[in-house]
Amino acid sequence: QVQLVESGGGLVQPGGSLRLSCAASGSIFSINTMAWYRQAPGKQRELVAHITSGGFTNYADSVKGRFTISRDNAKNTVYLQMNNLKPEDTAVYTCRIVARNVYWGQGTQVTVAS
């Protein structure tokens, strides 16, 4: 059984930084795309960033230049480094991994407030 375990969320002041991690455990093979989504209260879930098996990355316009997605294939882990955080980044962040099946994490809360 595959599980995605997220960590790194929390409360941070505007301008601060957080690093999210999402580690896949269990029998998971042939990981392709790894991605981070977020959903703020009253809003639809949106794609924040994704990274392919070849290392190609793509970002939402709202986070370009501030967020960086990366992956460690040996550890089946995807990261999201978030810098210069803004109040509008407040949301539940969830990782998604596409392998032979699609797997979702449980979500981690990120709150940006002074």
mmCIF file of C-alpha atoms in Angstrom:
data_model
loop_
_atom_site.group_PDB
_atom_site.id
_atom_site.type_symbol
_atom_site.label_atom_id
_atom_site.label_comp_id
_atom_site.label_asym_id
_atom_site.label_seq_id
_atom_site.Cartn_x
_atom_site.Cartn_y
_atom_site.Cartn_z
ATOM 1 C CA GLN A 1 0.000 0.000 0.000
ATOM 2 C CA VAL A 2 1.401 3.376 -1.006
ATOM 3 C CA GLN A 3 1.228 6.329 1.353
ATOM 4 C CA LEU A 4 2.297 9.916 0.837
ATOM 5 C CA VAL A 5 3.491 11.642 3.991
ATOM 6 C CA GLU A 6 3.713 15.412 3.912
ATOM 7 C CA SER A 7 5.524 17.679 6.310
ATOM 8 C CA GLY A 8 6.773 21.227 6.633
ATOM 9 C CA GLY A 9 3.599 23.272 6.832
ATOM 10 C CA GLY A 10 2.885 25.805 9.529
ATOM 11 C CA LEU A 11 2.457 29.464 10.394
ATOM 12 C CA VAL A 12 4.886 31.985 8.950
ATOM 13 C CA GLN A 13 5.007 35.761 8.684
ATOM 14 C CA PRO A 14 4.763 37.508 5.315
ATOM 15 C CA GLY A 15 8.137 37.444 3.613
ATOM 16 C CA GLY A 16 9.111 34.245 5.369
ATOM 17 C CA SER A 17 9.960 30.821 3.977
ATOM 18 C CA LEU A 18 8.792 27.254 4.361
ATOM 19 C CA ARG A 19 9.887 23.977 2.813
ATOM 20 C CA LEU A 20 7.299 21.278 2.215
ATOM 21 C CA SER A 21 8.213 17.619 1.780
ATOM 22 C CA CYS A 22 6.171 14.720 0.469
ATOM 23 C CA ALA A 23 7.621 11.234 0.779
ATOM 24 C CA ALA A 24 6.085 8.176 -0.836
ATOM 25 C CA SER A 25 6.331 4.907 1.053
ATOM 26 C CA GLY A 26 5.323 1.420 0.058
ATOM 27 C CA SER A 27 5.535 -0.330 -3.270
ATOM 28 C CA ILE A 28 5.597 2.501 -5.751
ATOM 29 C CA PHE A 29 7.261 2.104 -9.129
ATOM 30 C CA SER A 30 7.898 4.169 -12.217
ATOM 31 C CA ILE A 31 7.150 7.576 -10.707
ATOM 32 C CA ASN A 32 6.483 10.069 -13.456
ATOM 33 C CA THR A 33 5.150 13.498 -12.530
ATOM 34 C CA MET A 34 5.247 14.863 -8.988
ATOM 35 C CA ALA A 35 3.265 17.976 -8.145
ATOM 36 C CA TRP A 36 1.961 20.290 -5.471
ATOM 37 C CA TYR A 37 -1.582 21.647 -5.390
ATOM 38 C CA ARG A 38 -3.216 24.045 -2.983
ATOM 39 C CA GLN A 39 -6.719 24.978 -1.962
ATOM 40 C CA ALA A 40 -7.624 28.113 -0.078
ATOM 41 C CA PRO A 41 -10.939 28.468 1.793
ATOM 42 C CA GLY A 42 -13.769 29.122 -0.623
ATOM 43 C CA LYS A 43 -11.578 28.592 -3.681
ATOM 44 C CA GLN A 44 -10.973 25.773 -6.111
ATOM 45 C CA ARG A 45 -7.882 23.621 -5.868
ATOM 46 C CA GLU A 46 -5.109 24.877 -8.114
ATOM 47 C CA LEU A 47 -1.862 23.460 -9.418
ATOM 48 C CA VAL A 48 1.080 25.218 -7.808
ATOM 49 C CA ALA A 49 4.008 23.423 -9.453
ATOM 50 C CA HIS A 50 4.935 20.146 -11.062
ATOM 51 C CA ILE A 51 8.118 18.364 -12.024
ATOM 52 C CA THR A 52 8.493 15.560 -14.544
ATOM 53 C CA SER A 53 10.747 12.541 -14.321
ATOM 54 C CA GLY A 54 13.155 14.385 -16.587
ATOM 55 C CA GLY A 55 13.309 17.375 -14.291
ATOM 56 C CA PHE A 56 11.120 19.718 -16.327
ATOM 57 C CA THR A 57 9.262 22.117 -14.039
ATOM 58 C CA ASN A 58 6.230 24.329 -14.402
ATOM 59 C CA TYR A 59 4.739 26.870 -12.002
ATOM 60 C CA ALA A 60 1.569 28.821 -11.488
ATOM 61 C CA ASP A 61 2.105 32.448 -12.443
ATOM 62 C CA SER A 62 1.339 33.547 -8.897
ATOM 63 C CA VAL A 63 4.358 31.671 -7.467
ATOM 64 C CA LYS A 64 6.949 32.027 -10.223
ATOM 65 C CA GLY A 65 10.219 33.352 -8.885
ATOM 66 C CA ARG A 66 9.243 32.575 -5.280
ATOM 67 C CA PHE A 67 8.613 28.808 -5.172
ATOM 68 C CA THR A 68 10.914 26.011 -6.310
ATOM 69 C CA ILE A 69 9.882 22.393 -6.791
ATOM 70 C CA SER A 70 12.474 19.624 -6.685
ATOM 71 C CA ARG A 71 12.583 15.863 -6.296
ATOM 72 C CA ASP A 72 14.832 13.169 -4.902
ATOM 73 C CA ASN A 73 14.142 10.031 -6.903
ATOM 74 C CA ALA A 74 16.187 7.821 -4.593
ATOM 75 C CA LYS A 75 13.930 8.825 -1.714
ATOM 76 C CA ASN A 76 10.664 9.023 -3.713
ATOM 77 C CA THR A 77 10.283 12.520 -2.316
ATOM 78 C CA VAL A 78 9.166 15.833 -3.757
ATOM 79 C CA TYR A 79 9.885 19.191 -2.164
ATOM 80 C CA LEU A 80 8.448 22.675 -2.438
ATOM 81 C CA GLN A 81 10.659 25.519 -1.284
ATOM 82 C CA MET A 82 8.491 28.570 -0.703
ATOM 83 C CA ASN A 83 10.165 31.952 -0.275
ATOM 84 C CA ASN A 84 8.794 35.466 0.147
ATOM 85 C CA LEU A 85 5.470 34.057 1.264
ATOM 86 C CA LYS A 86 2.388 36.245 1.025
ATOM 87 C CA PRO A 87 -0.947 36.091 2.868
ATOM 88 C CA GLU A 88 -2.587 34.933 -0.363
ATOM 89 C CA ASP A 89 -0.413 31.815 -0.255
ATOM 90 C CA THR A 90 -2.415 30.632 2.745
ATOM 91 C CA ALA A 91 -3.962 27.280 1.833
ATOM 92 C CA VAL A 92 -3.865 23.542 2.331
ATOM 93 C CA TYR A 93 -1.027 22.200 0.202
ATOM 94 C CA THR A 94 -1.304 18.664 -1.137
ATOM 95 C CA CYS A 95 1.170 16.595 -3.108
ATOM 96 C CA ARG A 96 0.245 14.362 -6.022
ATOM 97 C CA ILE A 97 2.384 11.631 -7.502
ATOM 98 C CA VAL A 98 1.700 9.926 -10.803
ATOM 99 C CA ALA A 99 3.167 6.469 -11.177
ATOM 100 C CA ARG A 100 1.275 3.411 -12.382
ATOM 101 C CA ASN A 101 -1.539 4.939 -10.333
ATOM 102 C CA VAL A 102 -2.239 8.430 -9.042
ATOM 103 C CA TYR A 103 -1.567 9.101 -5.365
ATOM 104 C CA TRP A 104 -2.504 12.076 -3.208
ATOM 105 C CA GLY A 105 -1.145 13.215 0.129
ATOM 106 C CA GLN A 106 -3.320 14.158 3.075
ATOM 107 C CA GLY A 107 -2.566 17.874 2.852
ATOM 108 C CA THR A 108 -0.633 20.250 5.073
ATOM 109 C CA GLN A 109 -1.772 23.692 6.204
ATOM 110 C CA VAL A 110 0.293 26.732 5.317
ATOM 111 C CA THR A 111 -0.763 29.980 6.971
ATOM 112 C CA VAL A 112 0.920 33.282 6.163
ATOM 113 C CA ALA A 113 -0.010 35.978 8.647
ATOM 114 C CA SER A 114 1.626 38.626 10.801
#
